[in-house]
Short mmCIF file of C-alpha atoms and ligand atoms in Angstrom, two decimals:
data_model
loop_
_atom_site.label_atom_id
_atom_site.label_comp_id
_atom_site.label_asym_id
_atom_site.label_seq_id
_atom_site.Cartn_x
_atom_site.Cartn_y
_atom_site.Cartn_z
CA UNK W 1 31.11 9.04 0.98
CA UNK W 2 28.42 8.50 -1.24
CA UNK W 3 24.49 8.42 -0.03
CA UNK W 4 23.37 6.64 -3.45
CA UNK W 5 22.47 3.37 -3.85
CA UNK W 6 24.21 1.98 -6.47
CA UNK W 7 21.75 1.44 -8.84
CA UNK W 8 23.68 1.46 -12.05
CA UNK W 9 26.24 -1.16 -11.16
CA UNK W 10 23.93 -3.88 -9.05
CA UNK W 11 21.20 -3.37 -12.01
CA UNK W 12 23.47 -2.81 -15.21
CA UNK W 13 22.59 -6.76 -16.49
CA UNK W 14 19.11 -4.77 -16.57
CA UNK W 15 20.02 -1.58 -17.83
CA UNK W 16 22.05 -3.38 -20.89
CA UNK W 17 19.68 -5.49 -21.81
CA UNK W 18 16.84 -3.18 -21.25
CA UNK W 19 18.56 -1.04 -24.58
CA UNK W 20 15.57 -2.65 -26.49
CA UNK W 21 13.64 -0.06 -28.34
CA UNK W 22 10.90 -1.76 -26.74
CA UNK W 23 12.00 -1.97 -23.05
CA UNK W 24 13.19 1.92 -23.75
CA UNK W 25 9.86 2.59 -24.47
CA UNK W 26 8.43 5.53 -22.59
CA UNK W 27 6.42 4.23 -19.65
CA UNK W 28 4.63 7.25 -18.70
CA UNK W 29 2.79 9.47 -21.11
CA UNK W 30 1.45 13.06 -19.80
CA UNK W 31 -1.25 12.32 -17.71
CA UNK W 32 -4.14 13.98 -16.20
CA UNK W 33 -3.55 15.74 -12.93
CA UNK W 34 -6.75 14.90 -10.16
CA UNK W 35 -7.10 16.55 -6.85
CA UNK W 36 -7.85 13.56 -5.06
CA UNK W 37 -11.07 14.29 -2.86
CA UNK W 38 -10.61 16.10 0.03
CA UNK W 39 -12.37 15.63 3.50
CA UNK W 40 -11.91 18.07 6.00
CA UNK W 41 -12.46 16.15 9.12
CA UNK W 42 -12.84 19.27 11.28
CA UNK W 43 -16.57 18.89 10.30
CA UNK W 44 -16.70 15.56 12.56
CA UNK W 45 -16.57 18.15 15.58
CA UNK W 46 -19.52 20.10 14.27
CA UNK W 47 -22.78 18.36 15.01
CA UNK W 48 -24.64 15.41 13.61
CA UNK W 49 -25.37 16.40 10.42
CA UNK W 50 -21.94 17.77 9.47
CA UNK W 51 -20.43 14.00 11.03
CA UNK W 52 -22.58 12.32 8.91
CA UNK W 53 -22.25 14.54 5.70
CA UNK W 54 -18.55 14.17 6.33
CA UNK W 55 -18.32 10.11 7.18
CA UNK W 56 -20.63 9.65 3.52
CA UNK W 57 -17.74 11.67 1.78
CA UNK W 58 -15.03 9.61 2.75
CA UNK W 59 -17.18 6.10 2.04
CA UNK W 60 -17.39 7.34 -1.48
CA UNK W 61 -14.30 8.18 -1.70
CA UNK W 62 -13.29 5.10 -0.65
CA UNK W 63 -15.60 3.04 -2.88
CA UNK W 64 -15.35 4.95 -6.04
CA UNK W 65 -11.38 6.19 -5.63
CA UNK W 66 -9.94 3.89 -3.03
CA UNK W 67 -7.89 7.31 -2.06
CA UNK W 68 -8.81 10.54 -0.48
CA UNK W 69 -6.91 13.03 1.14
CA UNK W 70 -7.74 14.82 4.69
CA UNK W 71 -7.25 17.58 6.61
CA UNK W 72 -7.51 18.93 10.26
CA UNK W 73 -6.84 15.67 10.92
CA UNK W 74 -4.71 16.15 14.22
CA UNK W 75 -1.47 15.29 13.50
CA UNK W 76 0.34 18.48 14.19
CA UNK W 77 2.35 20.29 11.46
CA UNK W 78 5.39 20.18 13.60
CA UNK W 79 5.53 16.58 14.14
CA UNK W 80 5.31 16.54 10.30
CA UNK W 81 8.19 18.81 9.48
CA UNK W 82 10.16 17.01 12.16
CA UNK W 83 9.62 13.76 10.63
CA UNK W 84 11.05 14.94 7.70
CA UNK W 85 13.54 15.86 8.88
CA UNK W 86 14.98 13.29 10.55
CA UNK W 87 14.02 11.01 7.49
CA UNK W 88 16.17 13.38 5.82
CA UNK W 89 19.40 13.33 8.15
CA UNK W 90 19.02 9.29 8.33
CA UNK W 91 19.41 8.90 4.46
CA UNK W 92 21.99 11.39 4.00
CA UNK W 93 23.71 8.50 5.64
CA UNK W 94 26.53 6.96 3.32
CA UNK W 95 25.20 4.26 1.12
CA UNK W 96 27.63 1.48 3.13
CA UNK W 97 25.92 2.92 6.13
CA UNK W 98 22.57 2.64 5.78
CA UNK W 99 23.13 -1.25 4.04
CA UNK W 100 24.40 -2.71 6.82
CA UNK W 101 22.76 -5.84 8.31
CA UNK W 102 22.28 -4.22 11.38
CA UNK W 103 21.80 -0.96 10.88
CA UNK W 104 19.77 1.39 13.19
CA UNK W 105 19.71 -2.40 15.08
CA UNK W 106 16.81 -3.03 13.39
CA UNK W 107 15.98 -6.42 11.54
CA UNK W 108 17.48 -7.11 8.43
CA UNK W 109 15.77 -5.63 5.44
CA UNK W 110 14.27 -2.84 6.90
CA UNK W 111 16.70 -0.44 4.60
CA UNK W 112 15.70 -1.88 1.32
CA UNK W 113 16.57 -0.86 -2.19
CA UNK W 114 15.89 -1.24 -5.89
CA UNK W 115 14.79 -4.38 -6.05
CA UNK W 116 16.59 -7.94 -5.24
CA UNK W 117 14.42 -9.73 -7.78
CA UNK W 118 14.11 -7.11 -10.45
CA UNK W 119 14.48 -9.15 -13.56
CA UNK W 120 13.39 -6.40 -16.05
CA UNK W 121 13.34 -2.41 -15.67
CA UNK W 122 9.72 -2.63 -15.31
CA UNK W 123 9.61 -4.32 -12.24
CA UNK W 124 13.34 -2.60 -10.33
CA UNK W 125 11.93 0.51 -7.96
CA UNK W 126 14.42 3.73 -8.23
CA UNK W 127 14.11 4.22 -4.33
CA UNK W 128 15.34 3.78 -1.27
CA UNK W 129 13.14 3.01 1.42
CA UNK W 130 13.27 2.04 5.78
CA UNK W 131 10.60 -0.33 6.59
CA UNK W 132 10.36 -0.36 10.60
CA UNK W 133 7.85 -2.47 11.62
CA UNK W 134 7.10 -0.78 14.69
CA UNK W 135 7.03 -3.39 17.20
CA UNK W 136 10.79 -3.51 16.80
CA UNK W 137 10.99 0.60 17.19
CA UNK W 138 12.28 0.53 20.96
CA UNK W 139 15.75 -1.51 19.31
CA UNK W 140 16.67 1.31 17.39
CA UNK W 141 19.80 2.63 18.82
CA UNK W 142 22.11 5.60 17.81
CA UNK W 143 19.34 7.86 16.17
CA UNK W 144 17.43 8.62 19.58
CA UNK W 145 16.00 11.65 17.57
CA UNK W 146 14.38 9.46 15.13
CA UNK W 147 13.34 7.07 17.53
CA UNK W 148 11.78 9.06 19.19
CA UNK W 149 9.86 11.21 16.67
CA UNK W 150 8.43 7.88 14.94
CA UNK W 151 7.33 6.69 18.40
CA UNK W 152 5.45 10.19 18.98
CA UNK W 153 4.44 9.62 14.90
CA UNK W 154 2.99 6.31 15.27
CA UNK W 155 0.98 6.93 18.15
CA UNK W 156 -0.88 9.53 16.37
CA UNK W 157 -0.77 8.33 13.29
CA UNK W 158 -2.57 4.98 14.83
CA UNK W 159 -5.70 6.92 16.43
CA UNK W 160 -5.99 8.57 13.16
CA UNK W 161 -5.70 5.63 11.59
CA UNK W 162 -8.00 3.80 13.95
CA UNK W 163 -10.92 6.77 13.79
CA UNK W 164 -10.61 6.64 10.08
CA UNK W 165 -11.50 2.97 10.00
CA UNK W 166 -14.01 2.57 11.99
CA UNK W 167 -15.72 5.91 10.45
CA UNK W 168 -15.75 3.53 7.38
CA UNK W 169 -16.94 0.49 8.47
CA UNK W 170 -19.90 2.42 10.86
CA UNK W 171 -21.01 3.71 7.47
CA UNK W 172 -21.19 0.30 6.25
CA UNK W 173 -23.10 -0.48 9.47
CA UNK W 174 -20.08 -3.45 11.00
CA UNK W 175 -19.14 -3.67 14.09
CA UNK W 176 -16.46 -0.71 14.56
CA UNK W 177 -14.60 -2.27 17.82
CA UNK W 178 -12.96 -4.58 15.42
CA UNK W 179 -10.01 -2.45 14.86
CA UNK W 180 -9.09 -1.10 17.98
CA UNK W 181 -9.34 -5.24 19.27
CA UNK W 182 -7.00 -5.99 16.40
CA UNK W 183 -4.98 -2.89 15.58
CA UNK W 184 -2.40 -1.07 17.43
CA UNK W 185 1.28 0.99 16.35
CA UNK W 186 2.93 -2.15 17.50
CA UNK W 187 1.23 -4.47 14.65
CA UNK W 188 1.59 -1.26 12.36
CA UNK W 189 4.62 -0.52 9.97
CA UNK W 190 6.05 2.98 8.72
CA UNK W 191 7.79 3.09 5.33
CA UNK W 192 10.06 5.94 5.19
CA UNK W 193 10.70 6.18 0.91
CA UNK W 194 13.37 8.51 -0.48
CA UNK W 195 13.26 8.67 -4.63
CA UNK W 196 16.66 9.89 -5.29
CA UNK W 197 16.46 12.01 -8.49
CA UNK W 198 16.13 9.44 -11.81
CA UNK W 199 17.58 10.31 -14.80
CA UNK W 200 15.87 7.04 -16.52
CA UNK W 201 12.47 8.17 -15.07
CA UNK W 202 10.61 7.88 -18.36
CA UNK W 203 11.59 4.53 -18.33
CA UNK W 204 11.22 3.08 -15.38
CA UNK W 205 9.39 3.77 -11.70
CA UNK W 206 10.34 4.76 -8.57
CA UNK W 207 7.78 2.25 -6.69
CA UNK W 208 6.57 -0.15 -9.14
CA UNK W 209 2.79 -0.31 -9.27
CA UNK W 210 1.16 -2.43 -6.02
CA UNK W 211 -1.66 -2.32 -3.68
CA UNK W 212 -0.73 -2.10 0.46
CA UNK W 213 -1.23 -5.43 2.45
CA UNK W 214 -2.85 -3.22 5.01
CA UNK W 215 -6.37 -1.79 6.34
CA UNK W 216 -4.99 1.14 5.29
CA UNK W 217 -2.28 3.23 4.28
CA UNK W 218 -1.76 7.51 5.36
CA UNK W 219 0.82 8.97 3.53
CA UNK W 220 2.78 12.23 4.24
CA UNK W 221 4.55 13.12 0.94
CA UNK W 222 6.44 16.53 -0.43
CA UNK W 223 5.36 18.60 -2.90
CA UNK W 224 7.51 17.25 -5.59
CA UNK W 225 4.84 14.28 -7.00
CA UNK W 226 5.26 11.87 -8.83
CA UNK W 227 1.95 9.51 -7.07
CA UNK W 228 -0.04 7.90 -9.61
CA UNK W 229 -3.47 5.64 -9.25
CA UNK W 230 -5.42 3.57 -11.79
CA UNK W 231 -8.81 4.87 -12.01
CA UNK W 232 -11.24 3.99 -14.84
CA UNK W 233 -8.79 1.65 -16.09
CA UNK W 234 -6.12 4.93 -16.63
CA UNK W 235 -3.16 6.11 -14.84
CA UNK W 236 -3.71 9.90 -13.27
CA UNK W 237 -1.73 11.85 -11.39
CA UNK W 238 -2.17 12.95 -7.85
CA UNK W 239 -1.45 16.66 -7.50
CA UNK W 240 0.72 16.89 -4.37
CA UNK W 241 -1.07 18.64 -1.38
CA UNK W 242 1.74 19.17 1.18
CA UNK W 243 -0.86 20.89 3.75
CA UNK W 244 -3.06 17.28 3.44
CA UNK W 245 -2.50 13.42 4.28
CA UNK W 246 -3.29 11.09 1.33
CA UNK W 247 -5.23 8.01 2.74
CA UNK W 248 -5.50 4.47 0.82
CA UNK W 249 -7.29 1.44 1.18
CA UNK W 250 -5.31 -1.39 1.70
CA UNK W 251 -6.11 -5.17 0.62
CA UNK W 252 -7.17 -5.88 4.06
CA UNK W 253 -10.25 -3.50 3.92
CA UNK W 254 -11.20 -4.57 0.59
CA UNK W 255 -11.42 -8.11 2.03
CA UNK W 256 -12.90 -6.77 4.66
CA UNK W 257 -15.85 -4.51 3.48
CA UNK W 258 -16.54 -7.34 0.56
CA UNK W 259 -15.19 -5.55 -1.92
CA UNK W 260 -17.21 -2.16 -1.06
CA UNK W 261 -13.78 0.10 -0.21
CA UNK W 262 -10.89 -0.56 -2.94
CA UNK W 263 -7.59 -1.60 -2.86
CA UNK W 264 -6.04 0.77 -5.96
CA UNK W 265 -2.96 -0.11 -7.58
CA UNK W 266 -0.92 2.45 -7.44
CA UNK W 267 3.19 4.13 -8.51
CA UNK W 268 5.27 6.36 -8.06
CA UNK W 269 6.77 8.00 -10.53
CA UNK W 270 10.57 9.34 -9.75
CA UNK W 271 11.43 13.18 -10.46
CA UNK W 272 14.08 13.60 -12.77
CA UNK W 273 16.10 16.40 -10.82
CA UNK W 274 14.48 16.27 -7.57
CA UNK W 275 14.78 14.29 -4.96
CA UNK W 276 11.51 13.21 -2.96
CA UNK W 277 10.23 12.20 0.55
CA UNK W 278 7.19 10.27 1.69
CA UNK W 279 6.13 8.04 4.72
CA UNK W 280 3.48 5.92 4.74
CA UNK W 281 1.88 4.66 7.83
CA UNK W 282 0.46 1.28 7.17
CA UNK W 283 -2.48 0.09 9.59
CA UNK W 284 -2.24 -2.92 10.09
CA UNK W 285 -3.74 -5.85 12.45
CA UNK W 286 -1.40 -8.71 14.20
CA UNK W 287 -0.88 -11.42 12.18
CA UNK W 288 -3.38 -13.61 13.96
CA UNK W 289 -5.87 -11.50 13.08
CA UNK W 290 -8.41 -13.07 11.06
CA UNK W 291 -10.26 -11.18 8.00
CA UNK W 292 -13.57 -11.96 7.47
CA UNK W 293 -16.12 -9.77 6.17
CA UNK W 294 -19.74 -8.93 7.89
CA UNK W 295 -21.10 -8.69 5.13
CA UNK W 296 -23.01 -12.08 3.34
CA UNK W 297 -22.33 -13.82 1.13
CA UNK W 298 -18.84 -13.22 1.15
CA UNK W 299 -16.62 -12.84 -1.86
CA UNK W 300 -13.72 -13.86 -0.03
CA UNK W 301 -13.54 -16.93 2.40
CA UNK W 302 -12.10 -15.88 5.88
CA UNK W 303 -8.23 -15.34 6.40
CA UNK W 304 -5.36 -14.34 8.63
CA UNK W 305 -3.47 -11.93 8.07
CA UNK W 306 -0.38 -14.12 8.31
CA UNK W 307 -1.61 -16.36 5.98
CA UNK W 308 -2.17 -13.58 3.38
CA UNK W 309 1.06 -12.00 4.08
CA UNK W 310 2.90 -15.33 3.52
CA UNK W 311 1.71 -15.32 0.18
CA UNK W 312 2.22 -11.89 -1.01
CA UNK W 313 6.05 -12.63 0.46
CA UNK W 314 5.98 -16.23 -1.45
CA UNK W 315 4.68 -14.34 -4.86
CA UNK W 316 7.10 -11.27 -4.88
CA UNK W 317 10.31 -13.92 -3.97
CA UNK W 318 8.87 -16.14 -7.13
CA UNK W 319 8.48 -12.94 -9.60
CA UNK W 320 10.03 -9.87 -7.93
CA UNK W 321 6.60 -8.30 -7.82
CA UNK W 322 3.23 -8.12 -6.21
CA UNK W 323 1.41 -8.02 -9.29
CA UNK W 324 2.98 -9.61 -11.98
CA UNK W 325 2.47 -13.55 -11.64
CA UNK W 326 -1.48 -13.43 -13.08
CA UNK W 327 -2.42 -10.96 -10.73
CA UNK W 328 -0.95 -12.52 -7.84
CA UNK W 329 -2.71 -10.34 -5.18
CA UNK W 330 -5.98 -11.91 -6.90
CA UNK W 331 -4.82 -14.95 -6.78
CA UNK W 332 -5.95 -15.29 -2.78
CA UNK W 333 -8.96 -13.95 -3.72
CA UNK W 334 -9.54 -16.08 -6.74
CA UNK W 335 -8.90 -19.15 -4.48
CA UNK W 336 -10.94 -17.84 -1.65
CA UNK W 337 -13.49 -17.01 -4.14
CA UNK W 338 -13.12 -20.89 -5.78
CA UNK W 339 -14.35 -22.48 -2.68
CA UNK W 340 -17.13 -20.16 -2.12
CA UNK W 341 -18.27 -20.62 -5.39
CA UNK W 342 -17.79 -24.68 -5.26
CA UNK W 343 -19.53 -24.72 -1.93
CA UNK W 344 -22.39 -22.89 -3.48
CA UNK W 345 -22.35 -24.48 -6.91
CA UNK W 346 -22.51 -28.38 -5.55
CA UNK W 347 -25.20 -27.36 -3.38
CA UNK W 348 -26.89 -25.70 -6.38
CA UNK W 349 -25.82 -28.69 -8.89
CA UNK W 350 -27.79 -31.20 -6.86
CA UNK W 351 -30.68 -29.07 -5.54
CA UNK W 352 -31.65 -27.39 -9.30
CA UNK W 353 -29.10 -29.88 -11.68
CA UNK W 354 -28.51 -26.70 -13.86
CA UNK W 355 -25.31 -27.13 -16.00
CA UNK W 356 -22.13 -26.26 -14.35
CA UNK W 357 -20.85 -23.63 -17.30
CA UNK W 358 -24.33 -22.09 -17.05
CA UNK W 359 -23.90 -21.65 -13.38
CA UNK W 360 -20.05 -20.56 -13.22
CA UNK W 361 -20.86 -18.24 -15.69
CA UNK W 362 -23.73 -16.74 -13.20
CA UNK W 363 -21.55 -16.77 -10.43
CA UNK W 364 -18.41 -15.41 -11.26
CA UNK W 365 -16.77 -17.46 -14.09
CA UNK W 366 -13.54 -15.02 -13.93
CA UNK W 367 -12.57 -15.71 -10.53
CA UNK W 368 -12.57 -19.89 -11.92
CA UNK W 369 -9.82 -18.88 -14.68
CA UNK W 370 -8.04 -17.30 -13.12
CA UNK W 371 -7.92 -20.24 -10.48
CA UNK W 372 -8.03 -22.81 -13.00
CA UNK W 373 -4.82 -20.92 -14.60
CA UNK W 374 -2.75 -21.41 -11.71
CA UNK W 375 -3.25 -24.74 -11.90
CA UNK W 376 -4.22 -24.53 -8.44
C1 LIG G 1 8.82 -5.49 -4.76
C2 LIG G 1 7.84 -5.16 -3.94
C3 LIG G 1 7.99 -4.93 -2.46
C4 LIG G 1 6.58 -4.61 -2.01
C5 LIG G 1 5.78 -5.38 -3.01
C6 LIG G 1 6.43 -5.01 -4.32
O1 LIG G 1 6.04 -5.82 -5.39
C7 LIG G 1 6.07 -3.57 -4.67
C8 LIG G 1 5.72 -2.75 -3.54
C9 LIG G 1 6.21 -3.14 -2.15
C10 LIG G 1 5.11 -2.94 -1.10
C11 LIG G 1 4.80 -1.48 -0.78
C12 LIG G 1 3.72 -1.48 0.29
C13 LIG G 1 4.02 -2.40 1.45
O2 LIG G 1 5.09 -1.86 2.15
C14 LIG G 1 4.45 -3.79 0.95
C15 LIG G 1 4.60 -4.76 2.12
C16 LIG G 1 3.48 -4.22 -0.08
O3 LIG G 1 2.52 -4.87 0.10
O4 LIG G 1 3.89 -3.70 -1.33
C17 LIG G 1 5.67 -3.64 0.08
C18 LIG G 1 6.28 -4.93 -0.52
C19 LIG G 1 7.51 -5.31 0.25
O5 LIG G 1 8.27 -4.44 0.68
O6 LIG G 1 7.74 -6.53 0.36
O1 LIG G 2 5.59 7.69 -2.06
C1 LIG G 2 4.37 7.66 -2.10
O2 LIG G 2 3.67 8.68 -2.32
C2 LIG G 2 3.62 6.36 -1.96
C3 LIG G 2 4.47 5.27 -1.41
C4 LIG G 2 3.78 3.95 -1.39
O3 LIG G 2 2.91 3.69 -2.17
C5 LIG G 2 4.19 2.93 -0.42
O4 LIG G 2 5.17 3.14 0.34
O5 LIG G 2 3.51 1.89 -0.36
FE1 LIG G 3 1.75 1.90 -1.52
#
């Protein structure tokens, strides 16, 4: 029985009328190949100066890269290779299988595909991916092996995840409680991705480019590659570090930090003849968690996470894709940033009567198009 998804049949309206010279058009020229940095966070065990040497590292890394990669970071090596392994044996599952509605008896959509709303190559994923929010982990039934290992996973991945973050924000000087109140495996997810060898890979991606709706994001990934960031405006490759953890921030820590720690877009690229694994371990808060930064003035008014959720779901149902619609992950932040600016511009307007273009400009005249293009 075949593993595959069927990605040539469900997609061929795409694939025929994607024969455009132009939609054939390579997407991916050689890139440059970056070691992202590296923090070795054995040197939080050495003394004060090492701790603080090594908590500096990863708040530039986080500011000027929004990625870093770590290690000694705890997780065992075993637990690592074991993970993979049962991510392995559960997608070697026949492609009927694995798409059933209740499948592992987990909710609906966890084993997603493709892309239900591709419209165009661009925006259809060539992967395969189980998205267990882990609240729902005890329901899993039949794989008792992978139960357990992502239970065993997720708790150490979540007091990484949880040291990590509040390293961060101590270095920004906020309060460092606020995750551990508002964080825990169940509100977390893991995203097990598969990228089944693509022989259209120049053409299209195997995770089209997004930010995580998260605080943030570890990845464990192979050594085949195929991760890509935008920094400086380009697209660079990550060179693949199987003995490390990639780490990402996630929109929620943007928000959060005020814009300090980055949110990258990022891809992944699929290999050609070889098949690749990742998981990524997405830290996130409940959803009545409420984001609001420490830091004043704020760039982005206070939300929950719910709320911000809601809207990423709304804008990849309305265009198949977090980024497409106008920068639709902006979009919050252009509106939170609207009534910000309106608070402090009316107050300005009467107080100094300066012209309104004069002081939009000053304060962010971006964030108003973009609002004032959604006709919002
Ligand atoms: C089609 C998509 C699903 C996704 C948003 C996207 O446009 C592209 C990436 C996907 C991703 C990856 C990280 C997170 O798991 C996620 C929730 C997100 O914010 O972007 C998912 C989105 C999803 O699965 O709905
Ligand atoms: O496969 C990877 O390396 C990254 C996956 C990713 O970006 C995601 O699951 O959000
Ligand atoms: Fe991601």
């Amino acid at each position: 029985m075949a593993i595959e998804p069927p990605f040539l049949e469900k997609y061929k309206a795409i694939f025929q009328s994607s024969a455009s010279e132009k939609e054939k058009s390579t997407i991916v020229d050689v890139l440059e190949e970056l070691e992202l940095p590296l923090i070795d966070l054995g040197h939080l065990n050495l003394g004060p100066f090492e701790t603080k040497t090594c908590i500096e590292k990863m708040a530039r890394a986080a500011t000027e890269w929004g990625f870093f990669q770590i290690v000694n970071h705890g997780i065992p090596e075993e637990l690592l290779t074991r993970l993979k392994q049962e991510q392995i044996k559960v997608f070697q599952q026949p492609f009927d299988k694995k798409s059933e509605d209740n499948f592992l008896n987990l909710s609906a959509q966890s084993y997603r595909w493709g892309n239900p709303l591709a419209t165009s190559l661009r925006n259809l994923s060539w992967s395969e991916a189980l998205h267990i929010t882990l609240k729902d982990i005890s329901k899993m039934d039949e794989y008792n092996k992978l139960r357990s290992t992502i239970e065993e996973y997720s708790e150490k991945a979540n007091v990484l995840a949880q040291r990590l973050a509040e390293h961060l924000a101590e270095s920004l000087g906020f309060k460092a409680s606020y995750f551990g109140e508002n964080c825990s495996p169940s509100s977390s997810s893991l995203r097990m991705n598969r990228y089944p060898p693509c022989p259209y890979s120049s053409m299209m991606f195997g995770i089209i480019p997004h930010t995580d709706t998260d605080f943030l994001t570890i990845v464990s990934q192979d050594r085949v590659g195929g991760l890509q960031l935008e920094r400086n405006g380009r697209w660079v490759n990550v060179k693949p570090n199987p003995k490390a953890l990639v780490v990402n921030i996630g929109d929620f820590y943007e928000a959060y930090s005020n814009g300090v720690y980055k949110s990258i877009t990022h891809r992944v690229i699929a290999n050609q003849e070889t098949e690749r694994y990742s998981a990524a371990y997405f830290y996130c808060p409940t959803y009545e968690t409420v984001i609001e930064s420490c830091s004043k003035p704020s760039l982005y008014r206070k939300f929950s996470s719910k709320e911000y959720r809601e809207q990423i779901q709304k804008d990849v149902k309305a265009t198949g894709d977090k980024l497409s619609d106008a920068m639709a992950v902006m979009s919050l932040k252009a509106r939170v940033c609207f009534l910000t600016l309106r608070v402090t511009l009316s107050k300005i307007i009467v107080l100094l009567k300066f012209s309104l273009d004069f002081q939009y400009c000053q304060f962010g005249c971006c964030c108003f198009n973009i609002f004032c293009n959604k006709n919002m």
